[in-house]
Amino acid sequence: MELDYLATVLLSSLSSASILLIATIGLAVVFGLMGVINLAHGEFLMIGAYTALTVTQHGVPFILAIPVAVLATMAIGALVEVLIIRRLYGRLFDTMLATWGLSIAFYQLAVLIFGTVSPGIGMPQFSLRIGGYSLAGYPLLMIGVAALTGAFVYFLMTRTVYGMKARAAIQVPEMAQAIGIESSRINTLTFSIGCGLAGFAGAVLLPIVPATPSMGFAFVVKAFLTVVVAGPVTLTGSTLAAIGLGGGASITASFLTSVSGDVFFFLVTALLLWLYPVGITARWQRKM
């Protein structure tokens, strides 16, 4: 096997794993800190993509459209938490039903407003050559974006006053209330941040995955399984699961077919959940 081809496959697989992590990290925050399974995560990703697309169509540079998409999805996420999620804490099945219904509503609303096909913004035209092979530069850029996003979330949750309050509000809510932490506000902000990260994913991946009402479906199943495989140490576990599952699926697809890559993903997921029913990080001492 040519070393150039092997290097190309490895870089491409790391890029695929990074894209999966970017799409997953918002779900990991909401599920890991709040215990809420947000089945509308894919639709928040879609909202971020459509927001970025709409803003760029009005002449705003793409790089500035990304923070606009984040703010828009955070605002919608805060509203959803106040109106729906807040009333369902501790009722996991009801929360799943509510967010599933919300995802259907968002999907239908997107179809009514934008139709089923939307124009893309085009991928930035730069590439990396490795011997006789060439890789598109923008997907490779996602490796750095995933690393920076993971570092930002880790810093936010472990090195800031908000992060300490957020973990206290979820882990020991009675004690948090006793020392003056307003759990309701913290929970709203945490859910909003998770939705904002989904919006960020939709916006930053827009040149790779065009905005459509159904674009979230392509990510939400794999993102959800990645978080479940990760277990209680959601951030670190999701990073490892995304690299292992997403990267392994991409390598398999490179040597066989895309269907084989998906088969690899789901079979390895099933095997890991059989071996580690509560996630690969269940016995870890760390909490993030």
Coordinates of C-alpha atoms in Angstrom, one line a residue:
M1 CA 0.0 0.0 0.0
E2 CA 1.3 3.5 -0.9
L3 CA 2.2 5.6 2.1
D4 CA 0.7 8.6 0.3
Y5 CA -2.7 6.9 0.0
L6 CA -2.5 5.7 3.6
A7 CA -1.8 9.2 4.9
T8 CA -4.7 10.5 2.7
V9 CA -7.1 7.9 4.2
L10 CA -6.0 8.7 7.8
L11 CA -6.4 12.4 7.3
S12 CA -9.8 12.0 5.7
S13 CA -10.9 9.7 8.5
L14 CA -9.8 12.1 11.2
S15 CA -11.7 14.8 9.3
S16 CA -14.8 12.6 9.3
A17 CA -14.4 11.9 13.0
S18 CA -14.0 15.7 13.7
I19 CA -17.2 16.5 11.8
L20 CA -19.1 13.9 13.9
L21 CA -17.7 15.4 17.1
I22 CA -18.7 18.9 16.0
A23 CA -22.2 17.7 15.4
T24 CA -22.3 15.7 18.7
I25 CA -20.8 18.1 21.2
G26 CA -24.0 20.1 21.8
L27 CA -26.0 16.9 22.5
A28 CA -23.2 15.8 24.8
V29 CA -23.5 19.0 26.9
V30 CA -27.3 18.7 27.2
F31 CA -27.4 15.0 27.9
G32 CA -24.2 14.9 30.1
L33 CA -25.0 17.8 32.3
M34 CA -28.8 17.8 32.3
G35 CA -29.8 14.2 31.6
V36 CA -32.1 15.4 28.8
I37 CA -32.2 13.5 25.6
N38 CA -32.9 16.2 23.0
L39 CA -34.3 14.4 20.0
A40 CA -34.6 17.9 18.3
H41 CA -30.8 18.2 18.3
G42 CA -30.7 17.6 14.5
E43 CA -33.3 20.4 13.9
F44 CA -31.3 22.9 16.0
L45 CA -28.4 22.0 13.7
M46 CA -30.6 22.6 10.7
I47 CA -31.8 26.0 12.2
G48 CA -28.1 27.0 12.5
A49 CA -27.4 26.1 8.9
Y50 CA -30.5 28.0 7.6
T51 CA -29.7 31.0 9.7
A52 CA -26.1 31.1 8.4
L53 CA -27.4 30.6 4.8
T54 CA -30.0 33.4 5.1
V55 CA -27.5 35.8 6.6
T56 CA -24.9 35.1 3.9
Q57 CA -27.6 35.6 1.2
H58 CA -28.0 39.2 2.6
G59 CA -24.3 39.9 2.0
V60 CA -22.8 39.1 5.4
P61 CA -19.5 37.2 5.2
F62 CA -19.8 33.6 6.1
I63 CA -17.3 33.9 9.0
L64 CA -19.7 36.5 10.6
A65 CA -22.8 34.4 9.8
I66 CA -21.6 31.7 12.2
P67 CA -21.9 33.7 15.4
V68 CA -25.3 34.9 14.2
A69 CA -26.4 31.3 13.8
V70 CA -25.1 30.5 17.3
L71 CA -27.0 33.4 18.9
A72 CA -30.2 32.5 17.0
T73 CA -30.2 28.8 18.1
M74 CA -29.3 29.8 21.7
A75 CA -32.3 32.1 21.8
I76 CA -34.6 29.4 20.5
G77 CA -33.1 26.9 22.8
A78 CA -33.7 29.1 25.8
L79 CA -37.3 29.6 24.8
V80 CA -37.8 25.8 24.4
E81 CA -36.3 25.1 27.8
V82 CA -38.5 27.7 29.5
L83 CA -41.7 26.6 27.8
I84 CA -41.2 22.8 27.5
I85 CA -38.1 21.2 29.0
R86 CA -38.4 22.9 32.4
R87 CA -41.7 21.1 33.1
L88 CA -40.3 17.7 32.3
Y89 CA -37.2 17.3 34.3
G90 CA -36.9 13.8 35.8
R91 CA -39.4 12.4 33.2
L92 CA -37.0 11.0 30.6
F93 CA -39.6 9.4 28.3
D94 CA -41.9 12.5 28.3
T95 CA -38.9 14.7 27.4
M96 CA -38.0 12.4 24.5
L97 CA -41.6 12.5 23.3
A98 CA -41.7 16.3 23.6
T99 CA -38.4 16.9 21.8
W100 CA -39.4 14.4 19.1
G101 CA -42.6 16.3 18.5
L102 CA -40.6 19.5 18.5
S103 CA -38.3 18.1 15.8
I104 CA -41.3 17.3 13.6
A105 CA -42.7 20.8 14.1
F106 CA -39.3 22.4 13.2
Y107 CA -38.9 20.1 10.2
Q108 CA -42.4 21.0 8.8
L109 CA -41.8 24.7 9.5
A110 CA -38.5 24.6 7.5
V111 CA -40.3 22.9 4.6
L112 CA -43.0 25.6 4.6
I113 CA -40.5 28.5 4.7
F114 CA -37.5 27.2 2.6
G115 CA -38.9 24.3 0.6
T116 CA -37.1 21.0 0.3
V117 CA -34.1 22.2 -1.7
S118 CA -31.9 25.2 -0.8
P119 CA -28.9 26.7 -2.6
G120 CA -25.5 26.0 -1.0
I121 CA -22.8 28.5 -0.4
G122 CA -20.0 26.5 -2.0
M123 CA -17.0 25.1 -0.3
P124 CA -13.9 27.3 -0.1
Q125 CA -11.5 26.2 -2.9
F126 CA -8.2 25.2 -1.3
S127 CA -6.7 21.8 -1.0
L128 CA -3.9 19.7 0.4
R129 CA -1.8 17.6 -1.9
I130 CA -0.1 14.4 -0.6
G131 CA 1.9 12.9 -3.4
G132 CA -0.5 12.1 -6.2
Y133 CA -3.5 12.6 -4.0
S134 CA -5.5 15.7 -3.2
L135 CA -7.8 16.4 -0.2
A136 CA -10.3 19.3 0.0
G137 CA -9.0 21.8 2.5
Y138 CA -12.2 22.8 4.2
P139 CA -13.1 19.4 5.6
L140 CA -9.5 19.1 6.9
L141 CA -10.0 22.5 8.6
M142 CA -12.7 20.8 10.7
I143 CA -10.0 18.9 12.6
G144 CA -8.8 22.2 14.1
V145 CA -12.4 23.4 14.6
A146 CA -13.3 20.3 16.5
A147 CA -10.2 20.6 18.7
L148 CA -10.9 24.2 19.5
T149 CA -14.6 23.6 20.2
G150 CA -13.8 20.7 22.5
A151 CA -11.2 22.8 24.4
F152 CA -13.7 25.7 24.7
V153 CA -16.4 23.5 26.2
Y154 CA -14.0 21.8 28.5
F155 CA -12.7 25.2 29.7
L156 CA -16.2 26.6 30.1
M157 CA -17.4 23.7 32.1
T158 CA -14.4 23.1 34.4
R159 CA -12.7 26.5 34.7
T160 CA -15.5 29.1 35.0
V161 CA -17.9 30.0 37.7
Y162 CA -20.8 29.1 35.4
G163 CA -19.4 25.6 34.8
M164 CA -19.1 24.9 38.5
K165 CA -22.7 26.2 39.1
A166 CA -24.0 24.2 36.1
R167 CA -22.5 20.9 37.5
A168 CA -23.7 21.7 41.0
A169 CA -27.2 22.5 39.8
I170 CA -27.5 19.1 38.1
Q171 CA -25.5 16.9 40.5
V172 CA -26.7 18.3 43.9
P173 CA -29.7 20.6 43.1
E174 CA -30.9 20.8 46.7
M175 CA -27.4 21.9 47.9
A176 CA -27.1 24.3 45.0
Q177 CA -30.4 25.9 45.9
A178 CA -29.3 26.2 49.5
I179 CA -26.2 28.2 48.7
G180 CA -28.1 30.5 46.4
I181 CA -27.6 29.1 42.9
E182 CA -30.6 29.7 40.8
S183 CA -30.9 26.3 39.2
S184 CA -33.7 27.3 36.8
R185 CA -31.5 30.0 35.2
I186 CA -28.5 27.8 35.1
N187 CA -30.5 25.0 33.4
T188 CA -31.9 27.4 30.8
L189 CA -28.4 28.7 30.0
T190 CA -27.0 25.1 29.8
F191 CA -29.7 24.0 27.4
S192 CA -29.3 27.2 25.4
I193 CA -25.5 26.5 25.1
G194 CA -26.1 23.0 23.9
C195 CA -28.5 24.3 21.3
G196 CA -26.0 27.0 20.4
L197 CA -23.3 24.4 19.8
A198 CA -25.8 22.5 17.5
G199 CA -26.4 25.8 15.6
F200 CA -22.6 26.3 15.4
A201 CA -22.3 22.8 13.9
G202 CA -24.9 23.5 11.3
A203 CA -23.4 26.8 10.3
V204 CA -19.7 25.7 10.2
L205 CA -20.6 22.5 8.3
L206 CA -22.8 24.4 5.8
P207 CA -20.2 24.3 3.0
I208 CA -19.9 20.5 3.4
V209 CA -23.6 19.7 4.1
P210 CA -26.1 22.0 2.3
A211 CA -29.0 23.3 4.3
T212 CA -32.1 21.1 3.9
P213 CA -35.0 20.5 6.3
S214 CA -33.8 16.9 6.7
M215 CA -30.1 17.6 7.1
G216 CA -30.3 16.9 10.9
F217 CA -31.4 13.3 10.2
A218 CA -27.9 12.6 8.8
F219 CA -26.3 13.5 12.1
V220 CA -28.7 12.9 15.0
V221 CA -28.7 9.1 15.1
K222 CA -24.9 8.8 15.0
A223 CA -24.5 11.7 17.4
F224 CA -26.9 10.2 19.8
L225 CA -25.2 6.8 19.6
T226 CA -21.8 8.4 20.1
V227 CA -23.0 10.1 23.3
V228 CA -24.6 6.9 24.6
V229 CA -21.3 4.9 23.9
A230 CA -19.4 7.7 25.6
G231 CA -21.1 7.2 29.0
P232 CA -21.1 9.5 32.0
V233 CA -17.8 11.3 31.2
T234 CA -19.5 12.9 28.3
L235 CA -17.0 15.4 26.8
T236 CA -13.9 13.2 26.9
G237 CA -15.9 10.1 26.2
S238 CA -17.7 11.6 23.2
T239 CA -14.3 12.7 21.8
L240 CA -12.9 9.2 22.0
A241 CA -16.2 7.6 20.7
A242 CA -16.3 10.0 17.7
I243 CA -12.7 9.3 16.8
G244 CA -13.1 5.6 17.2
L245 CA -16.5 5.2 15.6
G246 CA -16.4 8.0 13.0
G247 CA -12.8 7.5 12.1
G248 CA -13.2 3.7 11.9
A249 CA -16.3 4.0 9.7
S250 CA -14.5 6.3 7.4
I251 CA -11.4 4.1 7.1
T252 CA -13.7 1.1 6.4
A253 CA -15.6 3.1 3.7
S254 CA -12.3 4.1 2.1
F255 CA -11.2 0.5 1.6
L256 CA -14.7 -1.0 1.0
T257 CA -17.9 0.9 0.4
S258 CA -19.9 3.7 2.2
V259 CA -22.4 1.1 3.3
S260 CA -19.6 -1.0 4.8
G261 CA -18.6 2.1 6.8
D262 CA -22.1 2.5 8.2
V263 CA -22.3 -1.3 9.0
F264 CA -18.9 -0.9 10.9
F265 CA -20.3 2.1 12.9
F266 CA -23.5 0.3 14.0
L267 CA -21.9 -3.1 14.7
V268 CA -19.1 -1.6 16.8
T269 CA -21.6 0.6 18.6
A270 CA -23.7 -2.5 19.4
L271 CA -20.6 -4.4 20.6
L272 CA -19.4 -1.5 22.8
L273 CA -22.9 -1.2 24.4
W274 CA -22.9 -4.9 25.0
L275 CA -19.5 -4.8 26.7
Y276 CA -20.1 -1.5 28.5
P277 CA -23.9 -1.1 29.0
V278 CA -23.5 2.4 30.7
G279 CA -20.8 3.7 28.4
I280 CA -17.0 3.3 28.0
T281 CA -16.3 5.9 30.7
A282 CA -18.5 4.4 33.4
R283 CA -15.6 3.5 35.7
W284 CA -13.6 6.7 35.1
Q285 CA -13.1 9.0 38.1
R286 CA -13.2 12.2 36.0
K287 CA -16.6 13.9 35.4
M288 CA -16.2 15.8 32.1

